[in-house]
mmCIF file of C-alpha atoms and ligand atoms in Angstrom:
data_model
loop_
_atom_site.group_PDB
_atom_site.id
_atom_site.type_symbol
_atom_site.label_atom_id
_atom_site.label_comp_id
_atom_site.label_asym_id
_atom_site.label_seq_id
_atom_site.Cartn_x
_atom_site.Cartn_y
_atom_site.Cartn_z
ATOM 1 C CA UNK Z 1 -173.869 163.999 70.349
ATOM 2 C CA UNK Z 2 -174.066 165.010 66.972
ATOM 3 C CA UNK Z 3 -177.235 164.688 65.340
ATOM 4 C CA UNK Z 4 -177.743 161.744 62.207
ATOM 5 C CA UNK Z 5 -178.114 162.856 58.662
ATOM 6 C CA UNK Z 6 -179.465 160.882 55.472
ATOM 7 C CA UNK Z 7 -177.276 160.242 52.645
ATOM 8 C CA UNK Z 8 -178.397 159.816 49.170
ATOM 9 C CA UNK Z 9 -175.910 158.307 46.397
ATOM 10 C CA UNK Z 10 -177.136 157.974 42.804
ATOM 11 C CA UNK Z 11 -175.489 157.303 39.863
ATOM 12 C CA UNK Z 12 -175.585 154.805 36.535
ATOM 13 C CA UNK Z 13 -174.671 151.231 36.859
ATOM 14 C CA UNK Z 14 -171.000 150.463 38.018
ATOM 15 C CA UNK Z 15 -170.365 153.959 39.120
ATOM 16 C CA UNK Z 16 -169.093 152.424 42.350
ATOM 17 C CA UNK Z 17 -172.335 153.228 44.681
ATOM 18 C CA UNK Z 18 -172.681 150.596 46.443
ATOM 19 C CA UNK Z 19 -168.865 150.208 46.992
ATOM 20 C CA UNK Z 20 -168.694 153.952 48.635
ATOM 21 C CA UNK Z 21 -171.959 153.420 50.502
ATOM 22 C CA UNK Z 22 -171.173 150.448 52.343
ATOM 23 C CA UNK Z 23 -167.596 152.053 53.346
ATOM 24 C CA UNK Z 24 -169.225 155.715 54.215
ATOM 25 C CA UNK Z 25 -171.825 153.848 56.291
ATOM 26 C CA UNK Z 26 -169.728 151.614 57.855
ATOM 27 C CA UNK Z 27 -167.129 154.491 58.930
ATOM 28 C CA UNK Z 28 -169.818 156.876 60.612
ATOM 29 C CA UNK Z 29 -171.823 153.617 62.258
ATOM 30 C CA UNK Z 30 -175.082 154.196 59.705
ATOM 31 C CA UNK Z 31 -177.178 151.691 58.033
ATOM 32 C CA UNK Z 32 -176.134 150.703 54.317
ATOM 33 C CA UNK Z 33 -179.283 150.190 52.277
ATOM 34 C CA UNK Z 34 -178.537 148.984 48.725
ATOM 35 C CA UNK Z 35 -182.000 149.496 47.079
ATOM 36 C CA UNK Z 36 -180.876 148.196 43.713
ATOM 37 C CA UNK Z 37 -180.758 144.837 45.679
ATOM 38 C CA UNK Z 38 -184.853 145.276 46.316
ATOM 39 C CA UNK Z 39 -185.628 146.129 42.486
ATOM 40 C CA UNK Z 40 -183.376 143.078 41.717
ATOM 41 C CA UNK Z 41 -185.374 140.865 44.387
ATOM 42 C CA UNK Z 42 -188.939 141.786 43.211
ATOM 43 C CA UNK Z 43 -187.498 141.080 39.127
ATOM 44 C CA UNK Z 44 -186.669 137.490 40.612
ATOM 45 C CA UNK Z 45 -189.558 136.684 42.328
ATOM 46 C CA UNK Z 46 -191.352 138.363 38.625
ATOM 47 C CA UNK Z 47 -189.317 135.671 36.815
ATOM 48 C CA UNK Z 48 -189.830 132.706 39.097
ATOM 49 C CA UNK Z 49 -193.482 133.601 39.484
ATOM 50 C CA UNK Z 50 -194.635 135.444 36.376
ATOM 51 C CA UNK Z 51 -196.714 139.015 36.152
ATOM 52 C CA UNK Z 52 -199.244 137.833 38.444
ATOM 53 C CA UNK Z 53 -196.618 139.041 41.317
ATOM 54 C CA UNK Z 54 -197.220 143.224 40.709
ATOM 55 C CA UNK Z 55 -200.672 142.489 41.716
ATOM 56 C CA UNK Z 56 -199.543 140.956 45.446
ATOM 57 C CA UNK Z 57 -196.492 143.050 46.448
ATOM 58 C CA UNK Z 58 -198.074 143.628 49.700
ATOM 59 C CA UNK Z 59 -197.061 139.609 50.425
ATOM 60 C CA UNK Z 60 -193.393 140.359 49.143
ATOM 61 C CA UNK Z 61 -190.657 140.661 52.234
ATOM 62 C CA UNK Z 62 -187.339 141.687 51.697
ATOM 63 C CA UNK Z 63 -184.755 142.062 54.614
ATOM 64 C CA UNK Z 64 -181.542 142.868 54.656
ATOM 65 C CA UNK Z 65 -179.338 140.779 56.959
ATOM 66 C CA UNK Z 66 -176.305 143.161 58.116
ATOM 67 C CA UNK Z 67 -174.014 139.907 60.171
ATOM 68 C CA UNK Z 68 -173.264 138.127 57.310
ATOM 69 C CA UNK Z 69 -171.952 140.744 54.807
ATOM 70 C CA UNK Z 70 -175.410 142.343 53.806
ATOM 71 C CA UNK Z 71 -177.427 139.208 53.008
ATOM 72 C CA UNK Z 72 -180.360 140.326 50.848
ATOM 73 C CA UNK Z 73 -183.328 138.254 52.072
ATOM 74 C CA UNK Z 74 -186.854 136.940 49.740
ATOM 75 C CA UNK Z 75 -189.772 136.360 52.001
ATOM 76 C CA UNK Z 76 -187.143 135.060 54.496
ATOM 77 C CA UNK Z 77 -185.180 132.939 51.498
ATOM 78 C CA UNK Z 78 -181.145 133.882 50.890
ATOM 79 C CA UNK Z 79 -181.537 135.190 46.992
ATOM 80 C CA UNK Z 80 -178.203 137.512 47.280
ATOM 81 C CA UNK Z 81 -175.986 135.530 44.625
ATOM 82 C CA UNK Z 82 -178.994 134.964 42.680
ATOM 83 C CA UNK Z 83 -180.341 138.854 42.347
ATOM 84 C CA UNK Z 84 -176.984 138.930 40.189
ATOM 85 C CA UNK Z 85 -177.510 136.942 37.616
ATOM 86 C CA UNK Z 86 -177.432 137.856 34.465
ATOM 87 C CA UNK Z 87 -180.923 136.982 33.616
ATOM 88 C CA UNK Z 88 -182.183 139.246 36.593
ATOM 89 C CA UNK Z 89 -179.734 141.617 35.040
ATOM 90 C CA UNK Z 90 -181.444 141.842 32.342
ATOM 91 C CA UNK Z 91 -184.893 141.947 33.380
ATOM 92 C CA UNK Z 92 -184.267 144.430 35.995
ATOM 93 C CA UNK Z 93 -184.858 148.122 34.848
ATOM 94 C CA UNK Z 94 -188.112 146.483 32.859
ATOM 95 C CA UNK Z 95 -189.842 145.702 35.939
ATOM 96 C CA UNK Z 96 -188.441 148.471 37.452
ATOM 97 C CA UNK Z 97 -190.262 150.713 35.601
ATOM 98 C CA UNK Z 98 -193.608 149.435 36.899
ATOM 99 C CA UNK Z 99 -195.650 152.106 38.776
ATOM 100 C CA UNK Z 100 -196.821 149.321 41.682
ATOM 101 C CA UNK Z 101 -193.118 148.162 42.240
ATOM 102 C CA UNK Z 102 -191.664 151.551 42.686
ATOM 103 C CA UNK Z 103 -194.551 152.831 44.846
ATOM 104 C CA UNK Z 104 -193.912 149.752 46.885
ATOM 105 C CA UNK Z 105 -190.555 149.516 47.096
ATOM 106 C CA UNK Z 106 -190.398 153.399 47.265
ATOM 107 C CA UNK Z 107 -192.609 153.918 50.542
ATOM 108 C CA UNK Z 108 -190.641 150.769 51.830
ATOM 109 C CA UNK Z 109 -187.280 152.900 51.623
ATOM 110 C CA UNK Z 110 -188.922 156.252 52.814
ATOM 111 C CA UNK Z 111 -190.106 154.176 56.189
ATOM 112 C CA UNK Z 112 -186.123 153.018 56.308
ATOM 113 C CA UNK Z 113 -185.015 156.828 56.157
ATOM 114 C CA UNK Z 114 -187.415 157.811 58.711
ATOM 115 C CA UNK Z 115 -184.550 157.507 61.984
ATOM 116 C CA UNK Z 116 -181.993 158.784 59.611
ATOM 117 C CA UNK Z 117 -178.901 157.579 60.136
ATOM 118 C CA UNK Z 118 -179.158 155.844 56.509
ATOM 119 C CA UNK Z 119 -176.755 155.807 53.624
ATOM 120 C CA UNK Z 120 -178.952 154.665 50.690
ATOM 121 C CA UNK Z 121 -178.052 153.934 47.112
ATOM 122 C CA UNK Z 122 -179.764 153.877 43.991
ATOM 123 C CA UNK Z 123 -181.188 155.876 40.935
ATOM 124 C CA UNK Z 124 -183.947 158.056 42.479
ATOM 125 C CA UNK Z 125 -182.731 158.606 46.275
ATOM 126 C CA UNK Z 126 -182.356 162.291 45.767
ATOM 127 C CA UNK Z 127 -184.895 163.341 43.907
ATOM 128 C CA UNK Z 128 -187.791 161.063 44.933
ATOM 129 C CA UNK Z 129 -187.017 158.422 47.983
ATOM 130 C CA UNK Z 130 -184.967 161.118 50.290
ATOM 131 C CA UNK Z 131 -185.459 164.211 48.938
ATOM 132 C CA UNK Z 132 -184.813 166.183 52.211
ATOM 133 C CA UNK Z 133 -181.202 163.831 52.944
ATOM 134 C CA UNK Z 134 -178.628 166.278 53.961
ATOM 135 C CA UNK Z 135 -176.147 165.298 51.787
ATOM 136 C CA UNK Z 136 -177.491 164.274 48.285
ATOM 137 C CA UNK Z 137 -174.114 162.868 45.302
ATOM 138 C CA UNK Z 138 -174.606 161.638 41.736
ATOM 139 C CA UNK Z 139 -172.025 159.615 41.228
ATOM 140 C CA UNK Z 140 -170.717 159.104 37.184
ATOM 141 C CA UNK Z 141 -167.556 157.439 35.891
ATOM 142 C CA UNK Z 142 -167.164 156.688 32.152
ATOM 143 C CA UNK Z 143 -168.892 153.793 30.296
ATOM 144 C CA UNK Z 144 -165.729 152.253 29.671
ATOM 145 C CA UNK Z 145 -164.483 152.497 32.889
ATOM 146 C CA UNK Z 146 -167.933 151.337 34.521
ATOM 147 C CA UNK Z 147 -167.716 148.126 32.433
ATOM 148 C CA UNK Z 148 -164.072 147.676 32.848
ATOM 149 C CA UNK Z 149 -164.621 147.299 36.605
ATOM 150 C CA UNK Z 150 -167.920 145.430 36.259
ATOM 151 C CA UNK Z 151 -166.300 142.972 34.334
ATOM 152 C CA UNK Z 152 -163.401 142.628 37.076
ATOM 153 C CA UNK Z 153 -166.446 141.732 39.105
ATOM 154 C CA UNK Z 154 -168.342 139.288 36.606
ATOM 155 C CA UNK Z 155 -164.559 137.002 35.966
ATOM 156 C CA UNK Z 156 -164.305 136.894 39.945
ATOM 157 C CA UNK Z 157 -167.350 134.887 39.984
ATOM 158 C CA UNK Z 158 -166.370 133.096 37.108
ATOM 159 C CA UNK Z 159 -168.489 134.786 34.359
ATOM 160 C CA UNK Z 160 -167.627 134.555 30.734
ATOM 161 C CA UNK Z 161 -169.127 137.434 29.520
ATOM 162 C CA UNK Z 162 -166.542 139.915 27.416
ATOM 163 C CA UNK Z 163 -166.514 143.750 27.421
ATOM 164 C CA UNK Z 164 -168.330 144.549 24.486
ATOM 165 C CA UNK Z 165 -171.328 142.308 25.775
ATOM 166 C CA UNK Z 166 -170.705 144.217 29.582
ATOM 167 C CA UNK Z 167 -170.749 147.688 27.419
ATOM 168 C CA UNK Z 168 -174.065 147.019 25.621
ATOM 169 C CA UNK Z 169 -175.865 145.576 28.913
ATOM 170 C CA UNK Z 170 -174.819 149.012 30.974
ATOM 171 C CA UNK Z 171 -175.851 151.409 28.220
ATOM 172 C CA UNK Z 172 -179.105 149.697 27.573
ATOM 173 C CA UNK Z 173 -179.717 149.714 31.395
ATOM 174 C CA UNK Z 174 -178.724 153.429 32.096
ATOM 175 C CA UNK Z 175 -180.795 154.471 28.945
ATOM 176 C CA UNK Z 176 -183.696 152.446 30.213
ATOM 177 C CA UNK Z 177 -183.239 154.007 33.489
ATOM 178 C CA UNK Z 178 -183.005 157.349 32.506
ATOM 179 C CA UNK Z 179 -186.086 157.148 30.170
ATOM 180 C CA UNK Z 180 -188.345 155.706 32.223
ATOM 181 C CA UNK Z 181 -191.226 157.514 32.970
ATOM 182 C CA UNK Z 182 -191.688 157.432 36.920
ATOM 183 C CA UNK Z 183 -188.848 158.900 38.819
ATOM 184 C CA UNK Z 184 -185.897 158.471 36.136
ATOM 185 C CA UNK Z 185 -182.626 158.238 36.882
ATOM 186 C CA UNK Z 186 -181.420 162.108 37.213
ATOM 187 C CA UNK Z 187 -179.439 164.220 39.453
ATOM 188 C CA UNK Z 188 -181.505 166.274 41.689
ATOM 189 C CA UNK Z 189 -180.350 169.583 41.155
ATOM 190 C CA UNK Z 190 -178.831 170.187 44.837
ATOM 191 C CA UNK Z 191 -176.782 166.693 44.392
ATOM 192 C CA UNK Z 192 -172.732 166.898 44.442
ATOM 193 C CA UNK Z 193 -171.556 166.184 41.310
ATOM 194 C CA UNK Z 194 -168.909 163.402 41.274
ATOM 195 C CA UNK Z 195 -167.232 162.309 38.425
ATOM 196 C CA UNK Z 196 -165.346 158.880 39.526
ATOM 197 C CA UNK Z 197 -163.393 157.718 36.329
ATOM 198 C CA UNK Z 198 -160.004 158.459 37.616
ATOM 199 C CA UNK Z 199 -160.224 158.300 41.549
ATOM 200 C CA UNK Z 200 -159.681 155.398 43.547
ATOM 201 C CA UNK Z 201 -162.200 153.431 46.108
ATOM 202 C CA UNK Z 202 -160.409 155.719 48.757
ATOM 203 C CA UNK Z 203 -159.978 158.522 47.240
ATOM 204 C CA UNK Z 204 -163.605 158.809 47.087
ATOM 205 C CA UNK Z 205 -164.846 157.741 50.481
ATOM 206 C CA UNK Z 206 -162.320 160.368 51.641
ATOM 207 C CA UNK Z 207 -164.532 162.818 49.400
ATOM 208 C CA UNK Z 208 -167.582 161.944 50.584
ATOM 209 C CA UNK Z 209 -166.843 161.962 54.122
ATOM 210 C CA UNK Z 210 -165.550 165.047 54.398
ATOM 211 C CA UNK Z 211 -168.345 166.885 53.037
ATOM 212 C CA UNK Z 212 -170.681 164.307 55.363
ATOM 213 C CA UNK Z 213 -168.572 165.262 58.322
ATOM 214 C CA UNK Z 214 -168.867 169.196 58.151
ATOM 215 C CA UNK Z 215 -172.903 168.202 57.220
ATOM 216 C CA UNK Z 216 -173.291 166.160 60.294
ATOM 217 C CA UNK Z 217 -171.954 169.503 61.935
ATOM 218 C CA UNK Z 218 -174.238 171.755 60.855
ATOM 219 C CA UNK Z 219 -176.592 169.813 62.311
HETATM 220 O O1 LIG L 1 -175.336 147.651 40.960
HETATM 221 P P1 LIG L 1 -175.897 147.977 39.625
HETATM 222 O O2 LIG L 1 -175.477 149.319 39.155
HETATM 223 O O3 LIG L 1 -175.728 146.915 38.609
HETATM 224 O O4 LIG L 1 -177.465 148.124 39.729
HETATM 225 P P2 LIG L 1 -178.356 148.118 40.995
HETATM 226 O O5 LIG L 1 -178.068 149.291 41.854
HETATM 227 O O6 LIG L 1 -178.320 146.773 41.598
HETATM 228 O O7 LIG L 1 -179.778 148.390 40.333
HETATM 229 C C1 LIG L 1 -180.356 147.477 39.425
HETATM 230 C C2 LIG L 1 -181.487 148.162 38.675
HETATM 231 O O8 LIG L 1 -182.537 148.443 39.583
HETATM 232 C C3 LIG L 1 -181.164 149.485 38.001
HETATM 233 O O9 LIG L 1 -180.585 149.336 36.721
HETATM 234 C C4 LIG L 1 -182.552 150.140 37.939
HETATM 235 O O10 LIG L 1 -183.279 149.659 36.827
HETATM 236 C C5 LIG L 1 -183.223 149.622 39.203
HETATM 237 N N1 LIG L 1 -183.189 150.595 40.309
HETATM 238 C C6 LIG L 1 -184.133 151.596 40.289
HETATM 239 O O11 LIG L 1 -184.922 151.699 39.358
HETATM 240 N N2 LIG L 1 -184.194 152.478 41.325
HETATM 241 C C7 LIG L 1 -183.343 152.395 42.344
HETATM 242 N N3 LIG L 1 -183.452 153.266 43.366
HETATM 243 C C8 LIG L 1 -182.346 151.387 42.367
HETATM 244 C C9 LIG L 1 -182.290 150.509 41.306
HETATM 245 O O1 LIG L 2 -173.083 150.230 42.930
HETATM 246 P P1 LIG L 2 -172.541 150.512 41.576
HETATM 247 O O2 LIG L 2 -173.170 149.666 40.525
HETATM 248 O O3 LIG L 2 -172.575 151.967 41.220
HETATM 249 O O4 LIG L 2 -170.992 150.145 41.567
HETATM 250 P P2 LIG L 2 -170.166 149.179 42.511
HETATM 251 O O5 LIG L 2 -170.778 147.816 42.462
HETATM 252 O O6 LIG L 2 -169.972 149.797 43.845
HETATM 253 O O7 LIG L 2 -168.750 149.203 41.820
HETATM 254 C C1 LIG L 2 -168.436 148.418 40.699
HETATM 255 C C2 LIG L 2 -166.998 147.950 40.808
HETATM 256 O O8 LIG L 2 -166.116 149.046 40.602
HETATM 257 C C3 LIG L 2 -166.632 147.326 42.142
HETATM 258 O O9 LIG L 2 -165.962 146.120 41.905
HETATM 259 C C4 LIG L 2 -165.697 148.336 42.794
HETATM 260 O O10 LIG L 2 -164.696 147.711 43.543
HETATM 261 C C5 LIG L 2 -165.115 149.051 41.596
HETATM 262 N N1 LIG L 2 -164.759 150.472 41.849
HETATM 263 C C6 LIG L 2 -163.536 150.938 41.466
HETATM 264 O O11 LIG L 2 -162.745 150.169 40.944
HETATM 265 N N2 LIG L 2 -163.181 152.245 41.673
HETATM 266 C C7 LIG L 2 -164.018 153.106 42.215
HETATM 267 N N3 LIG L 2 -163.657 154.377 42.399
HETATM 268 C C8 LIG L 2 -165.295 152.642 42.613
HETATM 269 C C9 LIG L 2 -165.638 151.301 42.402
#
């Protein structure tokens, strides 16, 4: 049988990650692990609970249950709608930045890679969480296009917010993200380059499993 490989997708916000990840996973049987979903979680609990939380992170669960559509579980409590608001939103790449709640969340991840198997997406797979996955892709698409199809997203759920407000929350994220001083979003420097803009959903799972398929032969 062929041997398992890790897969590391990174990219800004709205680049269609998590999209592609959950597809790629699902069509080689790996596990999908969203890890903007635990940095969302841990900014909840931060607003429910206030600062005090860094401190305790050991006491901090997060699951992922796969039977439902990839529920995203809070010390056992369903917070997968909530992790999306727009005060979460927000917050996010703030508390993300915290040293304790990327070390946390980071050796979490690392312990989820260890069977490989794993297609995990996020901002720092490549260069800090997997660094050894076998098939490492930044994933970019245009602002306006990354907004145009986050705000698809945000009227399905019955969201007001317009495009210009959608524009300014993605930049300010992505330049947060990118400036931060523990493990930034950046491609690592063996990453495929993917530029998204004009391809469809398809178009780039095709992509991507091509070049995972003649990876998983190598092995
Ligand atoms: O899906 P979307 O692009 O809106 O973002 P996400 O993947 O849910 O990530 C939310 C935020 O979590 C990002 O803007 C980052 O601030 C943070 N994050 C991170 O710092 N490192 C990761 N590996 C994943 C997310
Ligand atoms: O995970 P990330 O924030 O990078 O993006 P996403 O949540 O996977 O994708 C954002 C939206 O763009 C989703 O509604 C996708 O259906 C859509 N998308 C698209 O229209 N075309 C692509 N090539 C990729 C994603």
């Amino acid at each position: 049988m062929d041997k398992k490989i890790n897969i590391a997708i990174d990219g800004p916000a709205a680049a269609g990650k998590s999209t592609i990840s959950k597809r790629v996973a699902e069509r080689l049987g790996y596990i999908y692990i969203d890890t903007g979903a635990m940095y969302r979680a841990v900014t909840l609990l931060y607003i429910e609970k206030g600062k005090d939380i860094i401190d305790s992170l050991e006491d901090v669960e997060i699951t992922f249950k796969r039977e439902d559509g990839n529920r995203v579980l809070l010390n056992g409590r369903d917070v997968t709608e909530e992790i999306r608001s727009e005060s979460v939103t927000s917050k996010v790449s703030e508390v993300s930045s915290f040293e304790a709640v990327r070390s946390y969340l980071v050796s979490m991840q690392q312990k989820l890679g260890l069977d490989k198997g794993v297609v995990m997406d996020g901002r720092d797979i490549g260069t800090t969480v997997l660094p050894d996955a076998e098939l490492k892709v930044f994933m970019q698409a245009s602002p306006k296009v990354r907004a145009e199809r986050r705000l698809a997203e945000e009227r399905a759920r019955g969201s007001s917010i317009d495009l210009e407000q959608l524009t300014a929350q993605i930049i300010k994220r992505d330049e947060l993200d990118m400036n931060r001083e523990i493990s930034p979003l950046v491609k690592a420097e063996d990453a495929v380059l993917l530029d998204t803009t004009d391809m469809t959903i398809a178009e780039v799972e095709d992509f991507i499993l091509e070049i995972a398929q003649n990876k998983i032969g190598e092995e």
